[in-house]
Short mmCIF file of N, CA and C in Angstrom, two decimals:
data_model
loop_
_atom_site.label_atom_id
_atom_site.label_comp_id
_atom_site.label_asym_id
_atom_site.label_seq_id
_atom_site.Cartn_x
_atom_site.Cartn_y
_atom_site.Cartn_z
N UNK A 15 117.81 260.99 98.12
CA UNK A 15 119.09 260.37 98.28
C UNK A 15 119.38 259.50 97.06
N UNK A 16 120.05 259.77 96.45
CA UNK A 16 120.74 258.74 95.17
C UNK A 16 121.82 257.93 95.81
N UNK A 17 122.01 256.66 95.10
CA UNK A 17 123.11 255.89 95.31
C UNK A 17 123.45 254.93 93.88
N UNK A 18 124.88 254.69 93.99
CA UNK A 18 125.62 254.04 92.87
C UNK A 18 125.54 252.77 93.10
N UNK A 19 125.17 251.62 92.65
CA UNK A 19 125.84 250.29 92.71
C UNK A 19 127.24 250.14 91.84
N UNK A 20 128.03 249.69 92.51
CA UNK A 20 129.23 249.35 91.68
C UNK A 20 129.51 247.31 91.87
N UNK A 21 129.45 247.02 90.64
CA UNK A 21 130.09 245.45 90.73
C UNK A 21 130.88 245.36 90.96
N UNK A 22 131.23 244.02 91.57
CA UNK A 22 132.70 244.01 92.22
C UNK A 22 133.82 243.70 91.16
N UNK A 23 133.25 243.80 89.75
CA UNK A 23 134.24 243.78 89.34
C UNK A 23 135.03 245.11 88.52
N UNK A 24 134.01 246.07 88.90
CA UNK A 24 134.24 247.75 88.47
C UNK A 24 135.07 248.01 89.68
N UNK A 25 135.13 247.31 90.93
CA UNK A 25 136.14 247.55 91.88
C UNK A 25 137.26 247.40 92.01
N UNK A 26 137.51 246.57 90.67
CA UNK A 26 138.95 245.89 90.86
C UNK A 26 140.12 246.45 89.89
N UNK A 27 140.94 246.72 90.11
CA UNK A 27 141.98 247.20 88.91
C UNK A 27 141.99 246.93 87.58
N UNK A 28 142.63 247.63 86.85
CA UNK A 28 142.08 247.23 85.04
C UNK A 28 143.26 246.38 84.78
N UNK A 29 143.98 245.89 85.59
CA UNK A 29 145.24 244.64 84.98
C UNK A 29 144.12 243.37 85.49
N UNK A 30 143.33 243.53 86.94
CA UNK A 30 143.09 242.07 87.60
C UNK A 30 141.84 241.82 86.48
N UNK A 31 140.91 243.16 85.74
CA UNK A 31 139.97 242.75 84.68
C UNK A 31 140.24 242.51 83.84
N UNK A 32 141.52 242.48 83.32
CA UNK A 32 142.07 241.73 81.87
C UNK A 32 142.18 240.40 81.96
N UNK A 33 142.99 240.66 83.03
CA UNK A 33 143.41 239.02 83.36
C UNK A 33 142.38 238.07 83.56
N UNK A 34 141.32 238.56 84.37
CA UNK A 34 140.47 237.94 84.57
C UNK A 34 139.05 237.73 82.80
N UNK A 35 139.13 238.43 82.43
CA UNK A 35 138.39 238.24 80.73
C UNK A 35 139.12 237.23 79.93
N UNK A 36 140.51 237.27 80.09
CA UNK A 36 141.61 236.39 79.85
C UNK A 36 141.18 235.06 80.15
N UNK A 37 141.58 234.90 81.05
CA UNK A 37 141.37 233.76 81.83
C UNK A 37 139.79 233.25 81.27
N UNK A 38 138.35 233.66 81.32
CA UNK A 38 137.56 233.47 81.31
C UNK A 38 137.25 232.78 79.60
N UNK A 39 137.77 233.51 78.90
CA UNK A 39 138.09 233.54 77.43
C UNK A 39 138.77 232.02 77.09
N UNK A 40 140.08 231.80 78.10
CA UNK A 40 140.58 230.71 77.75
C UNK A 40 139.71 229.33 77.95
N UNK A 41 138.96 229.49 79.69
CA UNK A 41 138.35 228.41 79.61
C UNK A 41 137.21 228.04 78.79
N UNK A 42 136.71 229.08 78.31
CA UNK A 42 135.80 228.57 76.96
C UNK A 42 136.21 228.00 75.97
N UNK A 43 137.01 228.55 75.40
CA UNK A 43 138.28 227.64 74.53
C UNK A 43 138.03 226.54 74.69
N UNK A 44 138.68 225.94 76.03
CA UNK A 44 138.82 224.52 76.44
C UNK A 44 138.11 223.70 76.24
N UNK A 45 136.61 224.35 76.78
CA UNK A 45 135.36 223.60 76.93
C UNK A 45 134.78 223.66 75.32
N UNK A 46 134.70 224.75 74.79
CA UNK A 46 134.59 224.54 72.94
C UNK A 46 135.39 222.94 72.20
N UNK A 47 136.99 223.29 72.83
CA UNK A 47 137.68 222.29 72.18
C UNK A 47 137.19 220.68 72.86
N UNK A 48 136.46 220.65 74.20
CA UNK A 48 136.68 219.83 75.02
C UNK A 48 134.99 219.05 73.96
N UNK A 49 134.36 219.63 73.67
CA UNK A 49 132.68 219.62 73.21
C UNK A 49 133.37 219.09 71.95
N UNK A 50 134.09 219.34 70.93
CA UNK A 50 134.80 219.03 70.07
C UNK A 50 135.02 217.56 69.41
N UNK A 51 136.42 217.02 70.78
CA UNK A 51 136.62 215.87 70.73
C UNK A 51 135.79 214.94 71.35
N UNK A 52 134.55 215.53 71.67
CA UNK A 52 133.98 214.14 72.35
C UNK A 52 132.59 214.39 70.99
N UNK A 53 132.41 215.13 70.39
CA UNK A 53 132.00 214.94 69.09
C UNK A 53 132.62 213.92 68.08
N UNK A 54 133.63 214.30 67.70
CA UNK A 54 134.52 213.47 67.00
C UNK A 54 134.71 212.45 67.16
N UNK A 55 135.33 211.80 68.57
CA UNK A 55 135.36 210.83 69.19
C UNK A 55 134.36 209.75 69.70
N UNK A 56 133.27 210.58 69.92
CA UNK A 56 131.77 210.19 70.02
C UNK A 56 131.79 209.63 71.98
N UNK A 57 133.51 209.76 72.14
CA UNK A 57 133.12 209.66 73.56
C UNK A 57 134.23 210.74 74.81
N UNK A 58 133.78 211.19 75.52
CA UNK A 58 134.70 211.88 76.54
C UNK A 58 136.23 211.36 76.35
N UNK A 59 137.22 212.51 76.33
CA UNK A 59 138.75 212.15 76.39
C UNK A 59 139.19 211.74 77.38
N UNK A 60 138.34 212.13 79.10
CA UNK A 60 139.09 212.15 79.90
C UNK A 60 138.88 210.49 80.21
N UNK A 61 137.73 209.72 79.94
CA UNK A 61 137.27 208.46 79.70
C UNK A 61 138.15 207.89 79.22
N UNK A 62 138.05 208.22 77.50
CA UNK A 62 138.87 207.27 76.86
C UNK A 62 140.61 206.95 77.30
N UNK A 63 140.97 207.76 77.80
CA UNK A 63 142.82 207.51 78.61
C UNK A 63 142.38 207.38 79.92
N UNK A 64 141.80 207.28 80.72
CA UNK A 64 141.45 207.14 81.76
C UNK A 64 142.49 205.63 82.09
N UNK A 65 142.77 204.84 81.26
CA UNK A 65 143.45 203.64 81.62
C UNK A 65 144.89 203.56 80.76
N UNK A 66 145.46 204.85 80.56
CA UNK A 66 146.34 205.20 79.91
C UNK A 66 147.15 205.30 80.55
N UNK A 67 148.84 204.42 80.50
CA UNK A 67 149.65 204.79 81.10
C UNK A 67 150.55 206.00 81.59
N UNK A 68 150.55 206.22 82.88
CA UNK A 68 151.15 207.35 83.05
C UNK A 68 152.33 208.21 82.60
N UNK A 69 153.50 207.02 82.03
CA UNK A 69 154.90 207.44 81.64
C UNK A 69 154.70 206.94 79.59
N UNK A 70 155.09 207.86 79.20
CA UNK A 70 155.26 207.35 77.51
C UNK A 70 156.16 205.93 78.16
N UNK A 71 157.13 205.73 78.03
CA UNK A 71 157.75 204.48 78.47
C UNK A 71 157.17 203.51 78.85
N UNK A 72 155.80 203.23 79.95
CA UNK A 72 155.41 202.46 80.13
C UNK A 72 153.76 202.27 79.11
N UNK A 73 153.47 203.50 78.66
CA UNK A 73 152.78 203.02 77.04
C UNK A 73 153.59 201.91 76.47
N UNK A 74 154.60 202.57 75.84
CA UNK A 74 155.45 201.47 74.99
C UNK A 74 155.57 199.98 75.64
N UNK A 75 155.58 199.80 76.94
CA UNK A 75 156.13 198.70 77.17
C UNK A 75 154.42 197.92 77.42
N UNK A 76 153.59 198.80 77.38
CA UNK A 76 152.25 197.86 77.60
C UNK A 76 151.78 197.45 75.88
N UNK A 77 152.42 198.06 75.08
CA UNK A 77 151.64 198.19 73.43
C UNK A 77 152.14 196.42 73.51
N UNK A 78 150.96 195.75 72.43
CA UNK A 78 150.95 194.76 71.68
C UNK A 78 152.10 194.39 71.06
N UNK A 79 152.84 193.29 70.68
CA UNK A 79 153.59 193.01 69.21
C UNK A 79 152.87 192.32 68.86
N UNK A 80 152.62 192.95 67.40
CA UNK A 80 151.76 191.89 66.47
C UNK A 80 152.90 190.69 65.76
N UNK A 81 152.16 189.47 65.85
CA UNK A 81 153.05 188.42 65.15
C UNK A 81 153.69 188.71 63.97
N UNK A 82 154.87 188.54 63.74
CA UNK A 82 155.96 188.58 62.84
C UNK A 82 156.74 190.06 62.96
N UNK A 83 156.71 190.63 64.51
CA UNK A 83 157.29 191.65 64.45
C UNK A 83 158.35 191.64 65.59
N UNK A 84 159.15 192.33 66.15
CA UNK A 84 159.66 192.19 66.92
C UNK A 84 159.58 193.59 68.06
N UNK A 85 158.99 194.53 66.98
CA UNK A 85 158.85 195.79 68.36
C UNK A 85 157.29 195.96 68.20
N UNK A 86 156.89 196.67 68.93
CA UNK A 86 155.42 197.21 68.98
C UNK A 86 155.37 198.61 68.00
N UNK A 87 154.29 198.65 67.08
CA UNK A 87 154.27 199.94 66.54
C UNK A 87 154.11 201.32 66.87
N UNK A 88 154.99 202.26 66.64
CA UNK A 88 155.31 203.45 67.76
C UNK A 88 154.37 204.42 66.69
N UNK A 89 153.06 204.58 67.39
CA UNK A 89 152.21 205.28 66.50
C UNK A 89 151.15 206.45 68.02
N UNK A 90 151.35 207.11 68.13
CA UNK A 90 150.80 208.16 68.86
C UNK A 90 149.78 209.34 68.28
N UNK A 91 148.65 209.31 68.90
CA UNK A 91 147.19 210.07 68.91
C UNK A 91 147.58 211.13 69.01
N UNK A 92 146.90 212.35 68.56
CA UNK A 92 147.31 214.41 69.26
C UNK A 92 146.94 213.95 70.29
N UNK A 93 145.78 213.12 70.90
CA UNK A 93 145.65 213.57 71.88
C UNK A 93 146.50 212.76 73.10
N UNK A 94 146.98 211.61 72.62
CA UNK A 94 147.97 210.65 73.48
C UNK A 94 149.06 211.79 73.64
N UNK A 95 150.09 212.13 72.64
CA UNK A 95 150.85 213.13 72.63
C UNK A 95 150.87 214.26 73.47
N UNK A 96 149.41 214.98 73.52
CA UNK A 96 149.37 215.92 74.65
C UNK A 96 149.20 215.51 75.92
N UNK A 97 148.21 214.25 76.04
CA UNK A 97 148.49 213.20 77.24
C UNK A 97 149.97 213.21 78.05
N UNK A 98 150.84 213.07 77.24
CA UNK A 98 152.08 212.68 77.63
C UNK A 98 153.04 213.96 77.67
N UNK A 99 152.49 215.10 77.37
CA UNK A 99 153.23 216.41 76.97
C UNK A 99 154.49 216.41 75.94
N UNK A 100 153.75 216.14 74.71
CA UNK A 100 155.03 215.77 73.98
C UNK A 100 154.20 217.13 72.48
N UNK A 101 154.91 217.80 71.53
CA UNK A 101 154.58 218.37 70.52
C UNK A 101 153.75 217.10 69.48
N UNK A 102 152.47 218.26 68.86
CA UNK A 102 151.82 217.33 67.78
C UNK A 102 152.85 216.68 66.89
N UNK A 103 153.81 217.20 66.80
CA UNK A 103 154.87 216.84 65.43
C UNK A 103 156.03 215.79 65.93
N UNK A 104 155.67 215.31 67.25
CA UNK A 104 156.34 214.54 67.65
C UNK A 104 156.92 213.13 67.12
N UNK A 105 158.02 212.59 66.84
CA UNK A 105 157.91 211.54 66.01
C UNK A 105 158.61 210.43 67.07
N UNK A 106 158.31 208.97 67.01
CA UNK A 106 158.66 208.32 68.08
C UNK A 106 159.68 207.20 67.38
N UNK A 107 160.89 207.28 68.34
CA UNK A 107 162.08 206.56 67.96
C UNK A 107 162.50 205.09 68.27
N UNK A 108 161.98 203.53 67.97
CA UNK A 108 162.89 202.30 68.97
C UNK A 108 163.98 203.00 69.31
N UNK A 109 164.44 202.08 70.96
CA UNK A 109 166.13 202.63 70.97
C UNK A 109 166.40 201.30 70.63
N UNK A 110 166.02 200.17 70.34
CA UNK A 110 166.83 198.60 70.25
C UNK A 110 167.99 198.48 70.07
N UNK A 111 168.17 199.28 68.92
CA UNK A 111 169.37 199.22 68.46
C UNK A 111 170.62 200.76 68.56
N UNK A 112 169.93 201.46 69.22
CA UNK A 112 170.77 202.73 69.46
C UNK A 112 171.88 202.45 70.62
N UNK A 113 172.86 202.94 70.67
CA UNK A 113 173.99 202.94 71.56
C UNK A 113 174.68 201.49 72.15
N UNK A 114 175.37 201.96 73.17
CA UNK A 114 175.88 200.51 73.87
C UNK A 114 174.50 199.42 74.82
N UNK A 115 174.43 198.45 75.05
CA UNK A 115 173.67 197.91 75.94
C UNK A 115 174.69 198.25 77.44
N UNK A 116 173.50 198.72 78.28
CA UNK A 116 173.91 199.05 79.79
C UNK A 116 173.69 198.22 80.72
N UNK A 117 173.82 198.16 81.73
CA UNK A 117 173.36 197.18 82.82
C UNK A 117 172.39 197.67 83.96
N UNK A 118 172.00 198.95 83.03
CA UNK A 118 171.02 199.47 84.27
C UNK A 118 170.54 201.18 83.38
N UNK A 119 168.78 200.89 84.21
CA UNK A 119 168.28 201.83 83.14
C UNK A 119 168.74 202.85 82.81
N UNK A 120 168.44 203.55 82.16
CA UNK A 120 169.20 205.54 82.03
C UNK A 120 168.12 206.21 81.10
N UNK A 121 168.03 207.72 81.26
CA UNK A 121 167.43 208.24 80.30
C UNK A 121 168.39 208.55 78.84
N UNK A 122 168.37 208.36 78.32
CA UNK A 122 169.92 208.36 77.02
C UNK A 122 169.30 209.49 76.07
N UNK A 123 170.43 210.10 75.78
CA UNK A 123 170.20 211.09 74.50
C UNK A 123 171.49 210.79 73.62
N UNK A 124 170.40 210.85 72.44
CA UNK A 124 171.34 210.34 71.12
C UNK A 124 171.46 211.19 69.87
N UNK A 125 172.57 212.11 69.60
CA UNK A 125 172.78 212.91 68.17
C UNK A 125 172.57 211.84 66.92
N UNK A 126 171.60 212.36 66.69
CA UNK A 126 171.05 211.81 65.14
C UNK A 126 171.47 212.93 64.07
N UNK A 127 171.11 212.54 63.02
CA UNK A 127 170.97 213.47 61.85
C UNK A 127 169.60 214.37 61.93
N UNK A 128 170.23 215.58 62.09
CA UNK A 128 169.18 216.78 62.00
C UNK A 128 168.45 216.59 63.50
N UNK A 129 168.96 216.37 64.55
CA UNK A 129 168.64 215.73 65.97
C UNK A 129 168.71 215.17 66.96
N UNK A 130 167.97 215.12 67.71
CA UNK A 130 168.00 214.49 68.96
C UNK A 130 167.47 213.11 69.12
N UNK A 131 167.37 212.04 70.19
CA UNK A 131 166.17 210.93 70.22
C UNK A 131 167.08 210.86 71.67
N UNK A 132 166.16 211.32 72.19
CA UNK A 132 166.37 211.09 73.83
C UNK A 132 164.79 209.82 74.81
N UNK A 133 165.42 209.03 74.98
CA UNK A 133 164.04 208.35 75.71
C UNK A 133 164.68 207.69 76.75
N UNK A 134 163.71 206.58 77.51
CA UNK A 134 164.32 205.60 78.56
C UNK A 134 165.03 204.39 78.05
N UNK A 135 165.63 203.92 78.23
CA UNK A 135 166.69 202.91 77.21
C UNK A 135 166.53 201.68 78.87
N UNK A 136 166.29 200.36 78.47
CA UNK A 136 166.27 199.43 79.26
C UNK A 136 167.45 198.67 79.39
N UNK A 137 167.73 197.76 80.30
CA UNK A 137 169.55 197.74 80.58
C UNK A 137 169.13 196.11 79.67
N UNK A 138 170.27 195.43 79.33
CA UNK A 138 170.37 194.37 78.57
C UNK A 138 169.71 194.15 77.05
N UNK A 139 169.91 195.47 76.36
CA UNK A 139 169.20 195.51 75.17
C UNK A 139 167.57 195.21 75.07
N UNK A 140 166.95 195.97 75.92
CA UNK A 140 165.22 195.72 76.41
C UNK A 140 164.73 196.71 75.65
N UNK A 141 165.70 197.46 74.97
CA UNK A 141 164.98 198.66 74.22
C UNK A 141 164.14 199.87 74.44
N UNK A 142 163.74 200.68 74.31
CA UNK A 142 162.84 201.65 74.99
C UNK A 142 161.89 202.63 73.34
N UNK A 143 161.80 203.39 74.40
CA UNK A 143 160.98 204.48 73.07
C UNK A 143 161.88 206.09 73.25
N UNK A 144 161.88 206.50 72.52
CA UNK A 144 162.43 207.81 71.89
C UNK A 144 161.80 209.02 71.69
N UNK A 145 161.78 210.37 71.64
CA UNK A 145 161.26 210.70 70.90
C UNK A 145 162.26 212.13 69.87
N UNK A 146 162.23 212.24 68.81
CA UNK A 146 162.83 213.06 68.55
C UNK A 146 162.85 214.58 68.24
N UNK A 147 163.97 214.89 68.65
CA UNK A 147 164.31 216.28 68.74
C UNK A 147 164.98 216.99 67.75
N UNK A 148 164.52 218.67 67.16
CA UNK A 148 165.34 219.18 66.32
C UNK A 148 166.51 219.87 67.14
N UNK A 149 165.50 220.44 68.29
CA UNK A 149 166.74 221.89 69.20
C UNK A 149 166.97 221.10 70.08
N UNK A 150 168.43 221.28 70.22
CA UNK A 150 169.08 220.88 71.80
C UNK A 150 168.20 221.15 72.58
N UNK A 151 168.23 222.73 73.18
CA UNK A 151 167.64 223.02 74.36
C UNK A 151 166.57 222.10 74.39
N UNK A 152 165.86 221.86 73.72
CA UNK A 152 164.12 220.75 73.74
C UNK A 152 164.68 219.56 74.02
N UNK A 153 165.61 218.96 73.61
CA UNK A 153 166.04 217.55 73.91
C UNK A 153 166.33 217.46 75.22
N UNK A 154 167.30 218.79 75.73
CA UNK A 154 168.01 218.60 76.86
C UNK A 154 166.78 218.89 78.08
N UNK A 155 165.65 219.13 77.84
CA UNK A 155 164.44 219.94 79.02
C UNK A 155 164.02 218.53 79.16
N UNK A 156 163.54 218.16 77.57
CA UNK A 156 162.99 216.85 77.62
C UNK A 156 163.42 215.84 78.67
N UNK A 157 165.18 215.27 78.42
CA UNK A 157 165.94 214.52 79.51
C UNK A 157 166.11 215.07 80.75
N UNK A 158 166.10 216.02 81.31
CA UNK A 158 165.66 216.55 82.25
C UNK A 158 164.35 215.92 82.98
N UNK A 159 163.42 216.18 81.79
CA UNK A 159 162.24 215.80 82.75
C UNK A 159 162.04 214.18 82.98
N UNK A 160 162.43 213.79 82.37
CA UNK A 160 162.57 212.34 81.74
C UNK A 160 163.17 211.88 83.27
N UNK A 161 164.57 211.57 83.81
CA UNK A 161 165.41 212.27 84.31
C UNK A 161 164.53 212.09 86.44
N UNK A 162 163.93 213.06 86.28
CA UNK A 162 163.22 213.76 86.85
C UNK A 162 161.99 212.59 87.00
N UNK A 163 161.25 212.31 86.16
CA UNK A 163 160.06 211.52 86.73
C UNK A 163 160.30 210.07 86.82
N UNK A 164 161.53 209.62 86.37
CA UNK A 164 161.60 208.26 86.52
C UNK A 164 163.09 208.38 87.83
N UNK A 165 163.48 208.85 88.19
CA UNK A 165 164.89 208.62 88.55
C UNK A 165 165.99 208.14 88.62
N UNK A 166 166.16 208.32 86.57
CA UNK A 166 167.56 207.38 86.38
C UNK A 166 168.52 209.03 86.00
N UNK A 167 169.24 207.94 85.92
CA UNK A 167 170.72 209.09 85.18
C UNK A 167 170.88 209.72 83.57
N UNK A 168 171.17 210.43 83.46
CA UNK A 168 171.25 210.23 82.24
C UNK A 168 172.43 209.93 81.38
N UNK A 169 172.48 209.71 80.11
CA UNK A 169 173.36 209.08 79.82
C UNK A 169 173.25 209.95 77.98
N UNK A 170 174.91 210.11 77.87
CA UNK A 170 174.62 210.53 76.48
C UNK A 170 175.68 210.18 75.94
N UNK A 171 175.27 209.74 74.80
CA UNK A 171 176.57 208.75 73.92
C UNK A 171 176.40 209.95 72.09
N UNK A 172 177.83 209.63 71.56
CA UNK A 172 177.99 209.86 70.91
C UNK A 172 178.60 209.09 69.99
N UNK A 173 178.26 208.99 68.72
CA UNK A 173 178.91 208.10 67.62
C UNK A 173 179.92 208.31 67.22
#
């Protein structure tokens, strides 16, 4: 009497074994990249933000002002950036001085030159953080989500 063993994964369709090599492929990736930064870093990522604010907005509003300044310096990590789901090339905007002062928060988007700077804008000139945009559509997903996790309105002014 002969018999075949078949693995269960010779059982399975040749889309669910791609996907699945796929998949398997990526999480090594992760864990390569994950072995990486805690090389570099010399300590675990998920550690080091572990006390990292949840909203970019409330980063900004926890950062330091160093004496003789009046805003906090808008300087963001790759890995704060991906923290916050924002592009490496992300560049971060004060609103202090952008638009009208409101009387109540909003997410605001603002046509710049060559862009966008959509962030949370605080009511009585409290200022907020920005970040800027080349493509509409990215600005407008952005305020959306923006929008969406804080639950203000949005608000868009033009010069």
């Amino acid at each position: 009497m002969n018999g075949l063993v078949l693995s269960l994964t010779d059982r399975q369709p040749r889309h669910v074994q791609s996907r699945a090599i796929a998949a398997v492929i990526l999480q090594r990736e992760r864990e390569r990249d994950h072995v990486r930064r805690i090389r570099t870093t010399g300590n675990s990522v998920d550690v080091e933000y572990r006390d990292t604010p949840a909203t970019l907005d409330a980063w900004y509003r926890a950062q330091p002002i160093k004496p003789g300044r009046i805003s906090p310096r808008l300087v963001l990590t790759a890995d704060e950036k991906h923290l916050y789901g924002l592009p490496a090339s992300a560049k971060l905007v004060d609103l202090r001085r952008m638009g009208d002062q409101l009387d109540h928060w909003s997410v605001s988007v603002f046509p710049v030159l060559h862009g966008y700077v959509v962030g949370v804008k605080a009511p009585a000139g409290g200022g907020g953080v920005g970040v800027m945009w080349r493509k509409s559509y990215k600005a407008s997903d952005y305020a959306m989500r923006l929008s969406v996790e804080h639950g203000f309105p949005i608000q868009e002014r033009y010069a």
